[in-house]
mmCIF file of C-alpha atoms and ligand atoms in Angstrom:
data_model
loop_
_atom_site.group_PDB
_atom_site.id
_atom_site.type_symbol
_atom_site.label_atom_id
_atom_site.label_comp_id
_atom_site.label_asym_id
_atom_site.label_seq_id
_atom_site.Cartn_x
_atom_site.Cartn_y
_atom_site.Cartn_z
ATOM 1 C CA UNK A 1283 0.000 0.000 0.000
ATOM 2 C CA UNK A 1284 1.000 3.587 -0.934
ATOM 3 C CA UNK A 1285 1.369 5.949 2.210
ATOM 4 C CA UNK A 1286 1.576 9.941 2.317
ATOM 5 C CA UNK A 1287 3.408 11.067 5.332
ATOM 6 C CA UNK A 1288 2.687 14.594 6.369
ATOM 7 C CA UNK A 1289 5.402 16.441 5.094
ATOM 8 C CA UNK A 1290 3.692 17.686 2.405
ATOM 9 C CA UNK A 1291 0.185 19.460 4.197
ATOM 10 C CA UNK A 1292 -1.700 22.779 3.213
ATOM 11 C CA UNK A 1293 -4.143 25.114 4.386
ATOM 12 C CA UNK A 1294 -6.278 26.116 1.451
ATOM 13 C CA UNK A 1295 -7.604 23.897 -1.149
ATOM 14 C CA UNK A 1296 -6.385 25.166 -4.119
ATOM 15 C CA UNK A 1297 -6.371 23.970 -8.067
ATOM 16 C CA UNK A 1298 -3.171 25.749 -8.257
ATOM 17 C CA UNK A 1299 -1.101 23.119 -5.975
ATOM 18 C CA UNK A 1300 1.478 21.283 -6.802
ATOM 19 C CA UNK A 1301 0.771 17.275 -6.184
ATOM 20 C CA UNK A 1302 2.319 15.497 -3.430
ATOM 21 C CA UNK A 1303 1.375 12.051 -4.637
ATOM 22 C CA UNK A 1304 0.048 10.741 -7.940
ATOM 23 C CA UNK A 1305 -1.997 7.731 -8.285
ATOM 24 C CA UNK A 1306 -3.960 5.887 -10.388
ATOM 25 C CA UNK A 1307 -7.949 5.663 -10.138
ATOM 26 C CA UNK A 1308 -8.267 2.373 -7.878
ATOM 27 C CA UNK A 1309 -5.681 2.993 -5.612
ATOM 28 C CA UNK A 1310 -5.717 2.713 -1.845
ATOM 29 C CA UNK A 1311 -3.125 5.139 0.315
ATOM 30 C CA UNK A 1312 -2.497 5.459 4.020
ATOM 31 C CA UNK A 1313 -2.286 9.265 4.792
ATOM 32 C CA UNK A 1314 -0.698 10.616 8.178
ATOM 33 C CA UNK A 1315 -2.968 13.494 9.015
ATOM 34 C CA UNK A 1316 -2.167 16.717 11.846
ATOM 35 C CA UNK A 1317 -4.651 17.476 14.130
ATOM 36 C CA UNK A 1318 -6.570 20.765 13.483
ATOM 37 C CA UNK A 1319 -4.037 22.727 15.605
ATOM 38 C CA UNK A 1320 -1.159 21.685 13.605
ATOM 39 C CA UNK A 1321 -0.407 19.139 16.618
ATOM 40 C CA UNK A 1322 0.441 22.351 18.376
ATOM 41 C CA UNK A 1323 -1.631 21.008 21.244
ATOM 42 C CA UNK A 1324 -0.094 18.582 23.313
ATOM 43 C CA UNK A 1325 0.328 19.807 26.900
ATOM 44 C CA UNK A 1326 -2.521 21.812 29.101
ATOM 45 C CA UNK A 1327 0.411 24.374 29.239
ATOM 46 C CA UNK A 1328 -0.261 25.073 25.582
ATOM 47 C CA UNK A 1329 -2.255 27.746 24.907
ATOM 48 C CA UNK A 1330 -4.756 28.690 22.140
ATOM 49 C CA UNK A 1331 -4.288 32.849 22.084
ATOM 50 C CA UNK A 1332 -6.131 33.141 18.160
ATOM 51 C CA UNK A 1333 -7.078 30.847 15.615
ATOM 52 C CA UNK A 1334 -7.116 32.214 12.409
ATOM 53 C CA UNK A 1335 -9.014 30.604 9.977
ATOM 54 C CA UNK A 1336 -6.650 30.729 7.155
ATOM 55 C CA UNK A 1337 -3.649 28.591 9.465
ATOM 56 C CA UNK A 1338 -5.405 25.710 11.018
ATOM 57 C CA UNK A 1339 -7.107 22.327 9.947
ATOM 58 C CA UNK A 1340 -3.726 21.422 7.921
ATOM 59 C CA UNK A 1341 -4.707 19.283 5.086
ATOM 60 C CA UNK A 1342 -2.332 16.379 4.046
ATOM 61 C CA UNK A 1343 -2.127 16.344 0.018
ATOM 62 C CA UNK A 1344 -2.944 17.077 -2.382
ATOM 63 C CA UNK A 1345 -3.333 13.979 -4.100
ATOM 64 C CA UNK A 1346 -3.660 13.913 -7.670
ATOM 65 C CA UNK A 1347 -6.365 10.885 -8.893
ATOM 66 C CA UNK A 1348 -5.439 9.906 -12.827
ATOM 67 C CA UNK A 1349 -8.542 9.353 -14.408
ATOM 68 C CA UNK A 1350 -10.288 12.098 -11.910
ATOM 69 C CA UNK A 1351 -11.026 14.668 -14.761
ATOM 70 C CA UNK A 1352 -13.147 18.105 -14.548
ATOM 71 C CA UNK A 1353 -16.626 17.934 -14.647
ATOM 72 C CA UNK A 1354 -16.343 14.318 -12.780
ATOM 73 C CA UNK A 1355 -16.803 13.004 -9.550
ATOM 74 C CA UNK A 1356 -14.164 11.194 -7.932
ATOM 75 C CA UNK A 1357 -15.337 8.539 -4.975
ATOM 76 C CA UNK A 1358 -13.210 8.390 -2.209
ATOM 77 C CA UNK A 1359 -14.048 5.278 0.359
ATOM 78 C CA UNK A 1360 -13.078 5.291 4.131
ATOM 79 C CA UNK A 1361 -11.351 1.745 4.340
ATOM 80 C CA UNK A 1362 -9.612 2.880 7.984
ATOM 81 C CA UNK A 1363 -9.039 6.005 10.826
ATOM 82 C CA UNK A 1364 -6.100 4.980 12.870
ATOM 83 C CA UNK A 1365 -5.798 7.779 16.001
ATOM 84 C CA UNK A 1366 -3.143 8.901 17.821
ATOM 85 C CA UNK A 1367 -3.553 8.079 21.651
ATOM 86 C CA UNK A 1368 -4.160 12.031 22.804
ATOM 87 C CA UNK A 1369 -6.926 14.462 21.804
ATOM 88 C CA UNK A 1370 -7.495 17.776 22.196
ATOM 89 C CA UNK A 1371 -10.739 19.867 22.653
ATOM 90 C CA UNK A 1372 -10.962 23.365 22.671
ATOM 91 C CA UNK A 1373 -13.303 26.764 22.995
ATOM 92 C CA UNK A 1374 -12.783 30.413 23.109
ATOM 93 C CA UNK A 1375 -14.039 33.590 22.637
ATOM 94 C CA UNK A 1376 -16.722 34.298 20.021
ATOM 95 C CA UNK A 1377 -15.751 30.564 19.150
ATOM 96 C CA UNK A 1378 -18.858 28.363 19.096
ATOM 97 C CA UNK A 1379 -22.367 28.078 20.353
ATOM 98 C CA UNK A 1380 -21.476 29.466 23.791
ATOM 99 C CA UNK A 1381 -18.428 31.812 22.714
ATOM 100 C CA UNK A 1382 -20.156 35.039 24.357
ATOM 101 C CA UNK A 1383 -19.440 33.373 27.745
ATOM 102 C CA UNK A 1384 -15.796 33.201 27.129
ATOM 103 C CA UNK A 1385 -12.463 35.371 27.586
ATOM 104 C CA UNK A 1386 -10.116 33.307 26.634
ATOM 105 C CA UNK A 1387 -9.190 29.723 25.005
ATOM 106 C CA UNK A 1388 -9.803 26.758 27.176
ATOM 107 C CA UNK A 1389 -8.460 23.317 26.461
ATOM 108 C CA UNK A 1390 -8.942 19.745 27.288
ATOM 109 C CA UNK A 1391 -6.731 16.749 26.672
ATOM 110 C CA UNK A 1392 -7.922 13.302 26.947
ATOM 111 C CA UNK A 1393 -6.139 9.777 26.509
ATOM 112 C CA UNK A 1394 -7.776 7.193 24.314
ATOM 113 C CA UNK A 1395 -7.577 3.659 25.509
ATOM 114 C CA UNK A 1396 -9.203 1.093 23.396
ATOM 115 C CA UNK A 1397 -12.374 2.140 21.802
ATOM 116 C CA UNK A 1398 -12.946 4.905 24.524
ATOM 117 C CA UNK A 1399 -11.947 8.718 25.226
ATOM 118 C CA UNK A 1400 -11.354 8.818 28.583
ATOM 119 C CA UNK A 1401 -12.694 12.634 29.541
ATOM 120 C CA UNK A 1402 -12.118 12.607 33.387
ATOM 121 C CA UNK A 1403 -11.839 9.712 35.768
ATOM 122 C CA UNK A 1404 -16.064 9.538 36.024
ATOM 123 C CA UNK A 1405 -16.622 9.243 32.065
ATOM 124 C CA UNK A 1406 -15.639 7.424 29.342
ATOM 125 C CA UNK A 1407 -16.772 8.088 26.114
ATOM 126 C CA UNK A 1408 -17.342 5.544 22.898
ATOM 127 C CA UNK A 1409 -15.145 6.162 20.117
ATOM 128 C CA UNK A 1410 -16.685 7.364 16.736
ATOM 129 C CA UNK A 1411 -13.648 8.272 14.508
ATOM 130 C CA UNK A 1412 -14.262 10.586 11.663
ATOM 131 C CA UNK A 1413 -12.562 13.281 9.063
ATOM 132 C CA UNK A 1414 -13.168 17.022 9.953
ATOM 133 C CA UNK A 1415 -11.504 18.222 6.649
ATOM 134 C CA UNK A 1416 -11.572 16.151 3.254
ATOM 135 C CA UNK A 1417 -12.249 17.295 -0.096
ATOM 136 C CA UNK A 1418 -10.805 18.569 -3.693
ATOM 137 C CA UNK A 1419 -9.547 21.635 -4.877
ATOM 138 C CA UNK A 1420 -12.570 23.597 -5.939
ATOM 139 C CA UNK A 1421 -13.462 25.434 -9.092
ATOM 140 C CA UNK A 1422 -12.693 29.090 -8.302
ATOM 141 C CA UNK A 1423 -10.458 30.606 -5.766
ATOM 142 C CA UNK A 1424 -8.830 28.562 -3.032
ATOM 143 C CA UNK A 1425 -10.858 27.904 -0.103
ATOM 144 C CA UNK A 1426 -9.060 27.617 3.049
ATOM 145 C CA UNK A 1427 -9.040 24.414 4.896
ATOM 146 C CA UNK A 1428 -11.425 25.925 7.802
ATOM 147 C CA UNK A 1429 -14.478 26.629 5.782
ATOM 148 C CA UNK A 1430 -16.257 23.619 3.808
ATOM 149 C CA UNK A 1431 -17.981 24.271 0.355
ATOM 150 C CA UNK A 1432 -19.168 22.061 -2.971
ATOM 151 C CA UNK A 1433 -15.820 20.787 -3.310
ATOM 152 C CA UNK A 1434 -15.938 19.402 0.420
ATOM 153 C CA UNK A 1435 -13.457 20.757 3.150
ATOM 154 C CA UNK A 1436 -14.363 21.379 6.923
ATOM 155 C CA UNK A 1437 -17.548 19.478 6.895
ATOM 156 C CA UNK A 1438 -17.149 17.717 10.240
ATOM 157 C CA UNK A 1439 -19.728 15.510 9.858
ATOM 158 C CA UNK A 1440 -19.871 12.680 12.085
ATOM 159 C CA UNK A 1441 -20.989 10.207 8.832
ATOM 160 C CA UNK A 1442 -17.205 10.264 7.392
ATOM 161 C CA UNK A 1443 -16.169 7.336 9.213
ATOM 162 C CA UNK A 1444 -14.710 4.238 8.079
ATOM 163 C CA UNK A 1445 -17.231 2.321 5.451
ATOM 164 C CA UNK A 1446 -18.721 5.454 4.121
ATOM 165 C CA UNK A 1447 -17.846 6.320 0.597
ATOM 166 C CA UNK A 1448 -17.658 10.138 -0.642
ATOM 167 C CA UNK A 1449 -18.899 11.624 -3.876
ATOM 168 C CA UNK A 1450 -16.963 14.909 -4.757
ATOM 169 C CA UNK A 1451 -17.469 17.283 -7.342
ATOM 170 C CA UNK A 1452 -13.940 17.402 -9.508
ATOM 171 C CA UNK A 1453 -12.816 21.131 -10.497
ATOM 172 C CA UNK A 1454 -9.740 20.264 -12.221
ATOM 173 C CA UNK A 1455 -8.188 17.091 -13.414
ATOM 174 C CA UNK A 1456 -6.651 14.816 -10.821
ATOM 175 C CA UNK A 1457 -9.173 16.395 -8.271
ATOM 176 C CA UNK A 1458 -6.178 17.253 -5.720
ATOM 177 C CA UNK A 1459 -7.406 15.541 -2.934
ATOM 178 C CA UNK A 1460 -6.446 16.190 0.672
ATOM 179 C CA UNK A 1461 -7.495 15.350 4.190
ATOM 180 C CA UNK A 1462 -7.059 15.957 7.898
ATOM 181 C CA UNK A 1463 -8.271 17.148 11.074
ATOM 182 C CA UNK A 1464 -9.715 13.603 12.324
ATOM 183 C CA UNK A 1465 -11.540 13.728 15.455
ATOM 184 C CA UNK A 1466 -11.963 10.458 17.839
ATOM 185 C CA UNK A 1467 -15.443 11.429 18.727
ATOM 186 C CA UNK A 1468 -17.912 14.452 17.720
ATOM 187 C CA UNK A 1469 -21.334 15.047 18.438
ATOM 188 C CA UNK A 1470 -23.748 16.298 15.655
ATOM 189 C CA UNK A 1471 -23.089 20.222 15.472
ATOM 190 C CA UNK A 1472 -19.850 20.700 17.016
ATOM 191 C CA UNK A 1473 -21.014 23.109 19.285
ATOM 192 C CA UNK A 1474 -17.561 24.157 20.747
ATOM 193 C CA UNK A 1475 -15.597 24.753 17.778
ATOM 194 C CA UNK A 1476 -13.766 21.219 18.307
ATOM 195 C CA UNK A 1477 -14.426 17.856 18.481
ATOM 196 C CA UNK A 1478 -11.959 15.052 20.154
ATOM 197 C CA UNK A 1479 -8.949 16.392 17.515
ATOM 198 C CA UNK A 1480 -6.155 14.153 17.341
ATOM 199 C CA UNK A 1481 -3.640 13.366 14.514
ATOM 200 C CA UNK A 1482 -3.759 9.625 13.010
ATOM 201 C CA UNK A 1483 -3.694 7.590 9.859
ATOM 202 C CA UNK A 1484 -6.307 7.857 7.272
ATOM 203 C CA UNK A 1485 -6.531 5.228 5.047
ATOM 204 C CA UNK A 1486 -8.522 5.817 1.438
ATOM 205 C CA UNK A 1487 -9.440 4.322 -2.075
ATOM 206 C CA UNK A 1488 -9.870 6.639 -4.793
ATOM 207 C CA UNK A 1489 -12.309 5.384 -8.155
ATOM 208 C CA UNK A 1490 -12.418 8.363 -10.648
ATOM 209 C CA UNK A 1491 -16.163 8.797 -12.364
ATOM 210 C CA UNK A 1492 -15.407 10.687 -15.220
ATOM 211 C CA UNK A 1493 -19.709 10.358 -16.563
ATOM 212 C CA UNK A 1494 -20.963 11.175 -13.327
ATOM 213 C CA UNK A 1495 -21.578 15.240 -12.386
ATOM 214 C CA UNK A 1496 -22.602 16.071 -8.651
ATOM 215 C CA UNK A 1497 -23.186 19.734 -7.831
ATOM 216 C CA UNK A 1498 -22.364 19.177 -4.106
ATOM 217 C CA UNK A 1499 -20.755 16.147 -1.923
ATOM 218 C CA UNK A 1500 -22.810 12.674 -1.712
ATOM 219 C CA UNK A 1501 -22.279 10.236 1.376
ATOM 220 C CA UNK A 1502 -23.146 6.686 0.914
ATOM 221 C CA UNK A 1503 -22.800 4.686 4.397
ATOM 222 C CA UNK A 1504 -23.531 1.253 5.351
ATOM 223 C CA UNK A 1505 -27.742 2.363 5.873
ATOM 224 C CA UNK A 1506 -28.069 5.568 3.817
ATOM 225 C CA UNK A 1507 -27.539 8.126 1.213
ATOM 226 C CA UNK A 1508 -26.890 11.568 1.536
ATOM 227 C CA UNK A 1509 -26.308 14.930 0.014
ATOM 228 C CA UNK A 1510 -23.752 17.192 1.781
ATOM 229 C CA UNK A 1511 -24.178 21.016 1.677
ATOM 230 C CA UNK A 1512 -22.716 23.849 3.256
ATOM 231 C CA UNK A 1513 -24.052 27.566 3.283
ATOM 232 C CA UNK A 1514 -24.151 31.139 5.282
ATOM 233 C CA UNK A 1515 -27.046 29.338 7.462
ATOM 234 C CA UNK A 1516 -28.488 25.871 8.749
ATOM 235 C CA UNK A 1517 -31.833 26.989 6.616
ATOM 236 C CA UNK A 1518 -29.934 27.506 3.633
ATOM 237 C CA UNK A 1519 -27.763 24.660 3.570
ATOM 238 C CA UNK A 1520 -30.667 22.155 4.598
ATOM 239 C CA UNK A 1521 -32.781 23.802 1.168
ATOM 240 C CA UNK A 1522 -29.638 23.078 -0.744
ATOM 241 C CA UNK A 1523 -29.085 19.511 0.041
ATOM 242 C CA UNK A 1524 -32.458 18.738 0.156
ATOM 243 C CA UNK A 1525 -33.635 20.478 -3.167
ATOM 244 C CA UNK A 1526 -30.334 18.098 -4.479
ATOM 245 C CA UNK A 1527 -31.360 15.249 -3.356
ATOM 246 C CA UNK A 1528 -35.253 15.867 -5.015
ATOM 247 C CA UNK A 1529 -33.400 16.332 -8.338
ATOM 248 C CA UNK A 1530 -31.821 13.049 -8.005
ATOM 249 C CA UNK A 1531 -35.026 10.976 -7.572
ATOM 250 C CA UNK A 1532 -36.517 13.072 -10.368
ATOM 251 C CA UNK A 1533 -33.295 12.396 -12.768
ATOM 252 C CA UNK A 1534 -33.143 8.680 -11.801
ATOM 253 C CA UNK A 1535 -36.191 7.382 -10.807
ATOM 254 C CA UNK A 1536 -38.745 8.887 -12.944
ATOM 255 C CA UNK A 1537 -40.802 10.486 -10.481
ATOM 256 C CA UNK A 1538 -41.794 14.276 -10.189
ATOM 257 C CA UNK A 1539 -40.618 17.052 -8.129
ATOM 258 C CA UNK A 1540 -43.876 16.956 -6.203
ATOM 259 C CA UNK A 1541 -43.914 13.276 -5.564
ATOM 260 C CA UNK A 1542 -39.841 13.291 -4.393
ATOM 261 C CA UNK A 1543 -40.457 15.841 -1.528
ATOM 262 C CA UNK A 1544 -43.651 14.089 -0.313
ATOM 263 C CA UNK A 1545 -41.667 10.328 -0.192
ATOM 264 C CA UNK A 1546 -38.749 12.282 1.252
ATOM 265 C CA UNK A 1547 -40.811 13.795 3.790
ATOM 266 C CA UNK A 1548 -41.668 10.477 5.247
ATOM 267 C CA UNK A 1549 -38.372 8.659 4.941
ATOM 268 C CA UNK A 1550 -35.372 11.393 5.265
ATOM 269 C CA UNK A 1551 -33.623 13.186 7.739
ATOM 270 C CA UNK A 1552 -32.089 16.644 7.867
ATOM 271 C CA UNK A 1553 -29.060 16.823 10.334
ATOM 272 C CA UNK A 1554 -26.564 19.273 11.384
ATOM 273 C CA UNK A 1555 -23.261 18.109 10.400
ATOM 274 C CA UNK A 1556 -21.890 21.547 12.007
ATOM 275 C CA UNK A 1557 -23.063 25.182 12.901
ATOM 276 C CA UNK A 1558 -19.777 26.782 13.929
ATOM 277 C CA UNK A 1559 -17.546 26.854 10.547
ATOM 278 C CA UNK A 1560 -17.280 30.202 8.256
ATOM 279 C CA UNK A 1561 -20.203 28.071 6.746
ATOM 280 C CA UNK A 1562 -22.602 26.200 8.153
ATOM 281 C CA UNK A 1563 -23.220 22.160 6.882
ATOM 282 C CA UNK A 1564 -26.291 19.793 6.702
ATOM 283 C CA UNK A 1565 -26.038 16.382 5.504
ATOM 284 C CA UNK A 1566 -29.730 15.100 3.625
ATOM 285 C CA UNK A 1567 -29.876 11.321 4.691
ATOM 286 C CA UNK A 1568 -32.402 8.996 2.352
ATOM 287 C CA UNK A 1569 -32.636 5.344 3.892
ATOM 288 C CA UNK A 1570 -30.917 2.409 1.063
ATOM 289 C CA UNK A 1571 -33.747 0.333 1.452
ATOM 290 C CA UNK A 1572 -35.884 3.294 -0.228
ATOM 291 C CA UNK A 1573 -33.342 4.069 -3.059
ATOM 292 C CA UNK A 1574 -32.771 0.387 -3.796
ATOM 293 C CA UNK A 1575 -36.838 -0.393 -3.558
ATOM 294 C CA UNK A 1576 -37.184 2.332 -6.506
ATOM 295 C CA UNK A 1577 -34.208 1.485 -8.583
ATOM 296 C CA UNK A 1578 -32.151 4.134 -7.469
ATOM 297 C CA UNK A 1579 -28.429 3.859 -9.474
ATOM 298 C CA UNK A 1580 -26.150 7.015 -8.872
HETATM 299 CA CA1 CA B 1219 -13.104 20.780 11.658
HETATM 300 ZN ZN1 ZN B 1220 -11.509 19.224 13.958
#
């Protein structure tokens, strides 16, 4: 198997990058990923002063997919998350639901020890390991690795775990893929500005679609299939990925506009994927059982 170490990281996906890695459609690499700080994190002596936007969430890549070409899609499956044995949490200032309350940066580092985070000496917490930041470089300007979009980024939504398989919109041929800022557990909004963040191995397959065009990011896991969005507000981004996922049933299963909202109605759910980015992301989540029952085919 290929691996990426993380030499080779940036902070804005960008079309203009130079490729760390080529590979061929089909491939599988093992990526070493930062945490969101940089791995600047490590002792509670370690403070968080600022965060600016445009120097955190370090991205390993970008990859170049052959075969990925512009106007594509590129699938990208989740085959493993390997984490580092620390994570940090933080919140701050006018950072997060609750940032009004705050002064200053506060931190918290737990130890992971088998499939739990161990938060104090009371709790214990389940493991759910997922990728905060994973995308391609996107059509226009670069988009810095702290703000999500159509071409994927800081989505932070607890569905990228291992099994799931991504759908991204390809820009520019050979996609440039990157990823980073894995968290060992997140709950569904990220309401501090963090999740668990820790550094670790991703490891991914890459299949280059060159027929299929998506306007925004689809998730396919084990149970379900989504449509990732990300815009100024929850509202907006939950019309977006909705409104997407109607014009898929209409394209593919020969049903109208009026008739895909009502069945979606019943059988979908809206979530928060997070509400504290530059942009704010909703994942649109259709039970398989419906898709396959209607002859759903991406
Ligand atoms: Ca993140
Ligand atoms: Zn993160």
């Amino acid at each position: 198997m290929i691996e990426l170490n993380d030499a080779t990281t940036f902070f804005a996906f960008d079309k203009q990058l130079e490729p760390a890695l080529v590979v061929p459609s089909g491939e599988t690499v093992r990526i070493r990923t930062k945490d969101c700080f940089g791995n600047q994190v490590q002792s509670p002596e370690d403070e968080l002063d600022s965060i600016d936007w445009d120097a955190i969430n370090p991205a390993t890549g970008p990859i170049f997919v052959e075969g990925a070409v512009a106007g594509g899609t590129l699938a990208v499956h989740i085959d493993e998350i390997e984490l580092d044995a620390q994570t940090a949490s933080c919140t701050g200032a006018d950072e997060g639901v609750c940032g009004a309350r705050f002064n200053e940066w506060s931190t918290h580092l737990c130890a992971i020890e088998g499939d739990k985070l161990i938060w104090n000496d009371k709790l214990s917490i389940p493991l759910n390991p997922m990728i905060g930041v994973i995308g391609v470089a996107p059509a226009g300007d670069a988009v810095n690795c702290g703000t999500p979009g159509s071409h994927g980024g800081n989505m932070d939504n607890t569905a990228i775990g291992v099994g799931a398989t991504l759908y991204f919109p390809v820009a520019v041929d050979g996609a440039l893929f990157g990823c980073g800022d894995m968290h060992a557990v997140m709950g569904d909004g990220e309401v501090s500005v963090s999740g668990a963040e820790v550094a670790g191995w991703a490891t991914v397959t890459f299949t280059a679609l060159p027929e299929l065009s998506v306007p925004d990011p689809l998730i396919e896991t084990a149970t379900h299939f989504g449509v990732i969005a990300s815009a100024e507000s929850l509202d907006a981004a939950a019309e977006r990925a909705v409104n997407e996922m109607v014009d898929l049933l209409c394209d593919r299963c020969d049903m109208g506009a009026d008739e895909a909202i009502m069945l979606l109605s019943l059988v979908a759910d809206v979530q928060v994927c997070q509400m504290v980015d530059p942009e704010k992301t909703v994942r649109f989540m259709v039970p398989k059982y419906v898709l396959d029952s209607l002859g759903f085919e991406l």
